[in-house]
Coordinates of C-alpha atoms in Angstrom, one line a residue:
M63 CA 135.6 153.4 140.1
S64 CA 138.8 155.0 139.2
I65 CA 140.7 157.3 136.8
A66 CA 144.2 156.5 136.0
S67 CA 146.5 154.7 133.5
S68 CA 146.7 151.1 134.4
K69 CA 148.1 147.7 133.2
N70 CA 146.3 144.7 134.5
A71 CA 146.9 141.0 134.0
S72 CA 145.8 139.7 130.6
S73 CA 142.6 137.7 130.2
K74 CA 143.0 134.6 128.0
E75 CA 139.2 134.5 127.5
D76 CA 139.1 138.1 126.2
L77 CA 142.1 137.4 123.8
A78 CA 140.4 134.3 122.5
M79 CA 137.3 136.2 121.8
L80 CA 139.3 138.7 119.8
E81 CA 141.1 136.1 117.8
F82 CA 137.9 134.6 116.4
L83 CA 136.4 137.8 115.1
P84 CA 134.6 137.6 111.7
P85 CA 136.3 138.8 108.5
S86 CA 136.5 142.6 107.9
R87 CA 133.3 144.2 106.6
P88 CA 131.8 147.7 106.7
L89 CA 130.3 148.8 110.0
L90 CA 127.1 150.9 109.9
L91 CA 126.3 153.5 112.5
G92 CA 124.9 151.7 115.5
Q93 CA 125.3 148.2 113.9
V94 CA 126.5 145.4 116.2
M95 CA 129.5 143.8 114.4
D96 CA 129.5 140.6 116.4
P97 CA 127.0 139.3 119.1
R98 CA 130.0 138.8 121.5
I99 CA 131.6 142.2 120.9
G100 CA 129.3 145.1 120.2
V101 CA 131.0 148.0 118.5
F102 CA 129.6 151.4 117.5
T103 CA 131.4 154.5 116.0
F104 CA 130.4 158.2 115.8
E105 CA 132.4 161.2 114.5
W106 CA 132.0 165.0 114.6
E107 CA 133.5 168.0 112.9
A108 CA 135.4 170.4 115.1
L109 CA 133.2 173.1 116.8
T110 CA 130.0 171.4 115.7
S111 CA 127.6 168.8 117.2
A112 CA 126.5 167.5 113.8
L113 CA 127.2 163.8 113.1
D114 CA 128.6 162.9 109.6
P115 CA 126.8 159.8 108.5
A116 CA 129.1 159.2 105.5
K117 CA 132.2 158.9 107.7
A118 CA 130.3 156.8 110.2
L119 CA 129.8 154.2 107.4
Q120 CA 133.6 153.6 107.1
S121 CA 135.2 150.3 108.2
I122 CA 137.1 150.3 111.4
L123 CA 138.7 147.0 110.9
D124 CA 141.4 148.2 108.5
A125 CA 143.8 150.6 110.3
Q126 CA 145.3 152.3 107.3
K127 CA 142.0 152.8 105.4
Y128 CA 140.2 154.0 108.5
E129 CA 142.9 156.6 109.4
Q130 CA 143.0 157.8 105.8
A131 CA 139.2 157.9 105.4
S132 CA 138.5 159.8 108.6
D133 CA 139.7 163.4 109.2
K134 CA 137.3 164.2 112.0
P135 CA 138.8 165.6 115.2
I136 CA 136.3 163.9 117.5
R137 CA 135.6 160.2 117.3
V138 CA 133.7 158.0 119.8
I139 CA 134.0 154.2 119.7
F140 CA 131.8 152.0 121.9
T141 CA 132.4 148.4 123.0
K142 CA 130.6 146.3 125.6
M143 CA 133.2 143.6 125.8
F144 CA 135.3 144.6 128.8
R145 CA 134.0 144.8 132.4
R146 CA 137.3 146.2 133.7
P147 CA 140.3 148.1 132.2
A148 CA 141.9 145.7 129.8
S149 CA 145.5 144.6 129.8
H150 CA 148.2 145.7 127.4
E151 CA 148.0 142.5 125.3
I152 CA 144.2 142.9 124.9
Y153 CA 144.6 146.6 123.9
D154 CA 147.2 145.7 121.2
T155 CA 145.0 142.9 119.8
L156 CA 142.0 145.2 119.8
A157 CA 143.9 147.9 118.1
T158 CA 145.0 145.5 115.4
K159 CA 141.6 144.0 114.8
F160 CA 139.6 147.2 114.9
G161 CA 142.0 149.5 113.2
I162 CA 142.6 151.9 116.2
S163 CA 145.9 153.6 116.6
H164 CA 148.2 151.8 119.1
Q165 CA 149.0 155.1 120.6
F166 CA 145.5 155.2 121.9
F167 CA 146.3 152.4 124.4
R168 CA 149.8 153.3 125.4
E169 CA 150.7 155.0 128.6
H170 CA 154.1 156.6 127.8
V171 CA 153.8 158.3 124.4
D172 CA 155.2 161.8 123.9
G173 CA 152.6 164.4 123.0
V174 CA 149.6 162.2 123.6
S175 CA 147.4 162.3 126.7
I176 CA 145.6 159.1 127.7
S177 CA 143.3 158.7 130.7
W178 CA 140.5 156.4 131.7
S179 CA 137.7 156.4 134.2
R180 CA 135.1 153.9 135.3
F181 CA 131.9 154.2 137.3
L182 CA 130.1 151.2 138.8
F183 CA 126.5 151.5 139.9
K184 CA 123.5 149.4 140.9
K185 CA 120.1 149.7 139.2
R186 CA 116.7 148.4 140.0
E187 CA 115.6 145.9 137.3
P188 CA 112.0 145.5 136.0
R189 CA 111.7 142.3 138.0
E190 CA 110.4 142.7 141.5
H191 CA 113.0 143.0 144.2
H192 CA 115.8 142.5 141.7
W193 CA 118.9 144.7 141.4
G194 CA 121.8 144.4 139.0
W195 CA 125.2 145.8 138.6
H196 CA 126.1 148.1 135.7
S197 CA 129.2 150.0 134.7
M198 CA 130.4 152.7 132.3
S199 CA 134.1 153.0 131.6
M200 CA 135.9 155.4 129.2
T201 CA 139.4 155.6 127.8
A202 CA 140.3 159.0 126.2
N203 CA 143.2 159.8 123.9
F204 CA 144.0 163.4 123.1
N205 CA 146.8 164.3 120.6
P206 CA 147.1 168.1 120.3
S207 CA 149.3 167.8 117.2
K208 CA 146.6 166.1 115.2
T209 CA 143.7 167.9 116.9
Q210 CA 142.2 164.5 117.3
F211 CA 140.3 163.2 120.4
I212 CA 139.2 159.6 120.5
I213 CA 136.9 158.3 123.2
F214 CA 136.7 154.5 123.8
V215 CA 133.6 153.8 125.9
D216 CA 132.2 150.7 127.5
A217 CA 128.5 151.2 128.0
E218 CA 126.1 148.3 128.6
T219 CA 122.8 149.7 127.3
E220 CA 121.7 151.5 124.2
S221 CA 120.2 154.3 126.3
L222 CA 123.6 155.0 127.9
R223 CA 125.4 155.0 124.5
K224 CA 122.8 157.4 123.1
A225 CA 123.0 159.7 126.1
F226 CA 126.8 159.8 125.9
V227 CA 126.8 160.6 122.2
D228 CA 124.2 163.4 122.7
E229 CA 126.2 164.9 125.6
V230 CA 129.5 164.7 123.6
G231 CA 127.8 166.3 120.6
K232 CA 126.8 169.3 122.8
S233 CA 130.3 169.8 124.2
I234 CA 132.5 169.5 121.1
S235 CA 134.4 172.8 121.4
D236 CA 134.8 172.4 125.2
I237 CA 136.2 168.9 124.8
M238 CA 138.7 170.1 122.2
C239 CA 139.9 172.8 124.7
D240 CA 139.9 170.5 127.7
P241 CA 139.9 166.7 127.3
F242 CA 138.6 166.3 130.9
R243 CA 135.2 167.5 129.7
A244 CA 134.7 164.1 128.2
H245 CA 135.1 162.5 131.6
L246 CA 132.7 165.0 133.0
V247 CA 130.1 163.7 130.5
L248 CA 130.6 160.2 131.9
A249 CA 130.5 161.6 135.5
R250 CA 127.2 163.4 134.9
L251 CA 125.5 160.3 133.4
S252 CA 126.8 158.2 136.2
F253 CA 125.5 160.6 138.8
E254 CA 122.0 160.5 137.2
I255 CA 122.0 156.7 137.4
A256 CA 123.2 156.8 141.0
N257 CA 120.7 159.4 141.9
Q258 CA 117.9 157.3 140.4
T259 CA 119.2 154.3 142.3
V260 CA 119.1 156.1 145.6
W261 CA 115.6 157.4 144.9
D262 CA 114.5 153.8 144.0
L263 CA 115.9 152.6 147.3
R264 CA 114.1 155.5 149.1
D265 CA 110.8 154.3 147.5
C266 CA 111.4 150.8 148.9
V267 CA 112.1 152.2 152.4
C268 CA 109.0 154.4 152.2
E269 CA 106.9 151.3 151.3
I270 CA 108.1 149.6 154.5
E271 CA 107.4 152.7 156.5
A272 CA 103.9 153.0 155.0
R273 CA 103.1 149.3 155.9
R274 CA 104.0 150.1 159.5
Q275 CA 101.8 153.1 159.6
I276 CA 98.8 151.2 158.4
G277 CA 99.4 148.4 161.0
L278 CA 100.8 145.7 158.7
V279 CA 103.8 145.1 161.0
K280 CA 103.1 141.3 161.3
S281 CA 103.3 140.8 157.6
V282 CA 106.8 142.3 157.3
D283 CA 109.1 140.4 154.9
Y284 CA 112.4 140.3 156.9
H285 CA 114.3 138.7 154.1
H286 CA 113.3 141.6 151.8
M287 CA 114.3 144.1 154.4
H288 CA 117.7 142.6 154.8
D289 CA 118.2 142.4 151.1
L290 CA 117.3 146.0 150.8
A291 CA 119.8 146.9 153.5
R292 CA 122.4 145.0 151.5
H293 CA 121.6 147.1 148.4
I294 CA 121.8 150.3 150.4
I295 CA 125.2 149.3 151.7
H296 CA 126.3 148.6 148.1
G297 CA 124.9 152.1 147.2
N298 CA 127.0 153.7 149.9
E299 CA 130.1 151.9 148.6
M300 CA 129.2 153.0 145.0
L301 CA 128.9 156.6 146.1
D302 CA 132.1 156.6 148.1
A303 CA 134.0 155.2 145.2
A304 CA 132.5 157.7 142.8
I305 CA 133.5 160.6 145.1
E306 CA 137.1 159.2 145.2
T307 CA 137.0 159.0 141.4
I308 CA 135.9 162.7 141.0
Q309 CA 138.6 163.7 143.5
Q310 CA 141.2 161.9 141.4
M311 CA 139.9 163.6 138.4
R312 CA 140.3 167.0 140.1
D313 CA 143.9 166.1 141.1
E314 CA 144.8 164.9 137.5
H315 CA 143.1 168.0 136.0
A316 CA 145.0 170.3 138.3
A317 CA 148.3 168.5 137.4
S318 CA 147.5 168.9 133.7
I319 CA 146.8 172.6 134.1
A320 CA 150.1 173.1 136.0
T321 CA 152.1 171.5 133.2
E322 CA 150.5 173.2 130.2
V323 CA 150.0 177.0 129.9
V324 CA 146.9 178.1 128.0
S325 CA 145.1 181.4 127.6
G326 CA 142.0 182.9 126.3
E327 CA 138.9 180.7 125.9
A328 CA 140.8 177.5 126.7
Q329 CA 141.8 179.0 130.1
I330 CA 138.2 179.9 130.8
I331 CA 136.9 176.4 129.8
R332 CA 139.5 174.8 132.1
E333 CA 138.5 176.9 135.0
Q334 CA 134.9 176.0 134.4
T335 CA 136.0 172.3 134.3
T336 CA 137.6 172.7 137.7
K337 CA 134.4 174.2 139.1
L338 CA 132.2 171.5 137.4
L339 CA 134.4 168.8 138.9
R340 CA 134.0 170.3 142.4
Y341 CA 130.2 170.7 141.7
R342 CA 129.9 167.0 140.8
E343 CA 131.9 166.0 143.8
E344 CA 129.5 168.0 146.1
L345 CA 126.5 166.5 144.4
L346 CA 127.8 163.0 145.1
K347 CA 128.5 163.9 148.7
R348 CA 125.0 165.2 149.2
L349 CA 123.7 162.0 147.5
R350 CA 125.8 160.0 149.8
L351 CA 124.3 161.7 152.8
R352 CA 120.8 160.8 151.6
S353 CA 122.0 157.2 151.1
H354 CA 123.4 157.0 154.6
A355 CA 120.1 158.5 155.9
L356 CA 118.2 155.7 154.1
N357 CA 120.4 153.1 155.7
K358 CA 119.6 154.5 159.2
R359 CA 115.9 154.7 158.3
L360 CA 115.8 151.1 157.2
S361 CA 117.8 150.0 160.3
N362 CA 115.3 151.9 162.4
E363 CA 112.4 150.0 160.7
I364 CA 114.1 146.7 161.2
N365 CA 114.7 147.3 164.8
L366 CA 111.2 148.6 165.3
A367 CA 109.7 145.5 163.6
L368 CA 111.8 143.2 165.8
N369 CA 110.8 145.1 168.9
L370 CA 107.2 145.0 168.0
V371 CA 107.4 141.3 167.4
A372 CA 109.1 140.9 170.7
Q373 CA 106.4 142.9 172.3
E374 CA 103.7 140.7 170.8
T375 CA 105.6 137.7 172.0
G376 CA 105.7 139.2 175.5
K377 CA 102.0 139.8 175.5
A378 CA 101.4 136.2 174.5
T379 CA 103.7 135.1 177.3
L380 CA 101.8 137.3 179.8
A381 CA 98.5 135.8 178.6
D382 CA 99.9 132.3 179.1
A383 CA 101.1 133.3 182.6
A384 CA 97.7 134.6 183.5
Q385 CA 96.1 131.3 182.5
M386 CA 98.7 129.4 184.5
K387 CA 97.9 131.6 187.5
T388 CA 94.2 130.6 187.1
I389 CA 95.1 127.0 187.0
S390 CA 97.3 127.3 190.0
L391 CA 94.6 129.1 192.0
V392 CA 92.1 126.3 191.1
T393 CA 94.7 123.7 192.2
L394 CA 95.3 125.5 195.5
I395 CA 91.6 125.6 196.2
F396 CA 90.8 122.0 195.5
L397 CA 94.1 120.4 196.5
P398 CA 93.6 120.4 200.3
A399 CA 90.1 118.9 200.1
T400 CA 91.4 116.4 197.6
T401 CA 94.2 115.4 199.9
V402 CA 91.9 115.0 202.9
S403 CA 89.4 113.0 200.9
T404 CA 92.2 110.8 199.6
I405 CA 93.5 110.1 203.1
F406 CA 90.2 109.4 204.6
G407 CA 89.2 107.2 201.7
M408 CA 92.0 104.7 202.5
N409 CA 91.3 101.4 204.3
F410 CA 93.1 102.7 207.4
F411 CA 89.8 104.3 208.4
D412 CA 86.5 102.7 209.1
F413 CA 83.1 104.3 210.0
D414 CA 80.5 102.1 211.7
S415 CA 77.1 103.6 210.9
S416 CA 75.2 101.3 213.3
S417 CA 77.2 102.4 216.3
N418 CA 78.0 105.8 214.9
S419 CA 81.7 105.2 215.6
F420 CA 84.9 106.1 213.7
F421 CA 87.9 103.8 213.8
V422 CA 91.5 104.4 212.8
S423 CA 93.7 101.4 212.0
Q424 CA 96.7 100.8 214.3
H425 CA 98.8 100.4 211.1
F426 CA 98.1 104.0 209.9
W427 CA 101.8 104.9 210.7
V428 CA 102.9 102.7 207.7
F429 CA 101.4 105.2 205.3
W430 CA 103.5 108.0 206.8
I431 CA 106.6 105.9 206.9
F432 CA 106.5 105.6 203.1
A433 CA 104.9 108.9 202.1
I434 CA 107.2 111.3 204.0
P435 CA 110.5 109.9 202.9
M436 CA 109.4 109.5 199.3
T437 CA 108.1 113.1 199.1
A438 CA 111.4 114.4 200.6
G439 CA 113.4 112.2 198.3
F440 CA 111.6 113.4 195.1
I441 CA 112.0 117.0 196.2
A442 CA 115.7 116.4 196.9
L443 CA 116.1 114.6 193.5
W444 CA 114.6 117.5 191.7
Y445 CA 116.9 120.0 193.4
W446 CA 119.9 117.8 192.7
L447 CA 119.1 117.4 189.0
N448 CA 118.6 121.1 188.6
G449 CA 121.4 122.2 190.9
W450 CA 119.3 124.8 192.6
G451 CA 118.5 125.9 196.1
F452 CA 120.9 123.7 198.2
D453 CA 121.6 126.6 200.4
I454 CA 118.0 126.4 201.8
I455 CA 118.3 122.7 202.6
P456 CA 119.3 121.9 206.2
E457 CA 123.0 121.3 206.6
H458 CA 122.8 117.7 207.7
I459 CA 120.6 116.9 204.7
R460 CA 122.9 118.9 202.4
Y461 CA 125.8 116.8 203.8
I462 CA 124.0 113.6 202.8
T463 CA 123.2 114.8 199.3
G464 CA 126.7 116.1 199.0
M465 CA 128.0 112.6 199.7
L466 CA 125.7 111.2 197.0
R467 CA 127.2 113.7 194.6
W468 CA 130.8 113.0 195.6
P469 CA 131.6 110.6 192.7
R470 CA 130.4 113.1 190.2
R471 CA 132.5 115.9 191.9
R472 CA 135.6 113.8 191.8
S473 CA 135.1 113.0 188.1
D474 CA 134.5 116.7 187.4
A475 CA 137.7 117.6 189.3
Q476 CA 139.6 115.2 187.1
A477 CA 138.1 116.6 183.9
G478 CA 138.5 120.2 184.9
P479 CA 136.1 122.9 186.2
T480 CA 132.5 122.8 184.9
I481 CA 130.6 125.8 183.4
S482 CA 128.6 126.0 186.6
E483 CA 131.7 126.1 188.8
I484 CA 133.3 128.8 186.6
G485 CA 130.0 130.8 186.4
G486 CA 129.2 131.1 190.1
G487 CA 130.3 128.3 192.3
F488 CA 129.7 124.6 192.2
W489 CA 126.2 125.0 193.4
G490 CA 125.4 127.9 191.0
K491 CA 122.7 127.6 188.4
D492 CA 124.1 126.9 184.9
S493 CA 123.6 129.9 182.7

């Protein structure tokens, strides 16, 4: 969004589209001349808001005939071709094809004031969860010697074109006294669209908040929430750029007032324009505050949803832990008896019922010779694989296991320190 006089790099595609325009023919009011380039023209008498249909029927493809046929001081021309301020070459080609004075597109022309402004905004489309970018740009040419004011507007929808024409028709006398009133028309329409966009975003956030209040947190669409956050960020960017545009308008308007001395009604209108520009700027700032508040509200809902999900996960984990405690308790109850029954069920024991005697094999020690070392070995292997708890192992056993780990330690030293060594010592747990 900007207001300035600018020369951008030329677009070969745009020039090619202009070169293949159809032959000259009359253009009716509101008629689309070509499906690729929509053009509309409207004219007014000075100090009146009444459109003249007869003059609106004139051709705009022949420069000489168009200039001779039209003596109206206010003329509005719409096109929906450009999505950015066009280059000098495109302006010249457009002026030749459409019969618009070349002075309209020039920056440095004595006695002629040229300015342009552009507002970009995001609107909610009829499709669910779909948003699209839209823009309105305007180039204005004011020549006091001819009392002629031409407005070249890029509006994407018929409703925007109609609204712009209606607003210009209500401000004919004001625009003739102060050309910046035309930019104010565009600023007001853009504010209405931005305001509607912010309220649409607010409705989406309220829907999310309402789902939380009725207990539908588990059915939250996180992708939709993050897309909505992206749209709100775009809305904040849109409002910041619009505020800068209005501020530039105020600066340019103040500069134009300083270089041109007027009095009477024109002076009053220009003072009103200054106040209206400040008013539009304040409205946009207030709207930006609401948009920032929406961003915080949505962030709060996203964080709350994530925390609630984490809480549900924690509850499920606690339930699993309670079940594991039950299993562990049952194991502790039956494990001693199971161990005893297993030992006495071996062939190392014999019970003679006839003599009521109990015999233990003299080779019972073989069981312990194998069982104890294997148990200790598996425990040591588990600690060794996990790298935990070697400080609780007796020093002489730790020395033996350290010798077993020596080849690995030497290879680690050759390759550099490991993550566990950096994190908290060689025996520390990997994090």
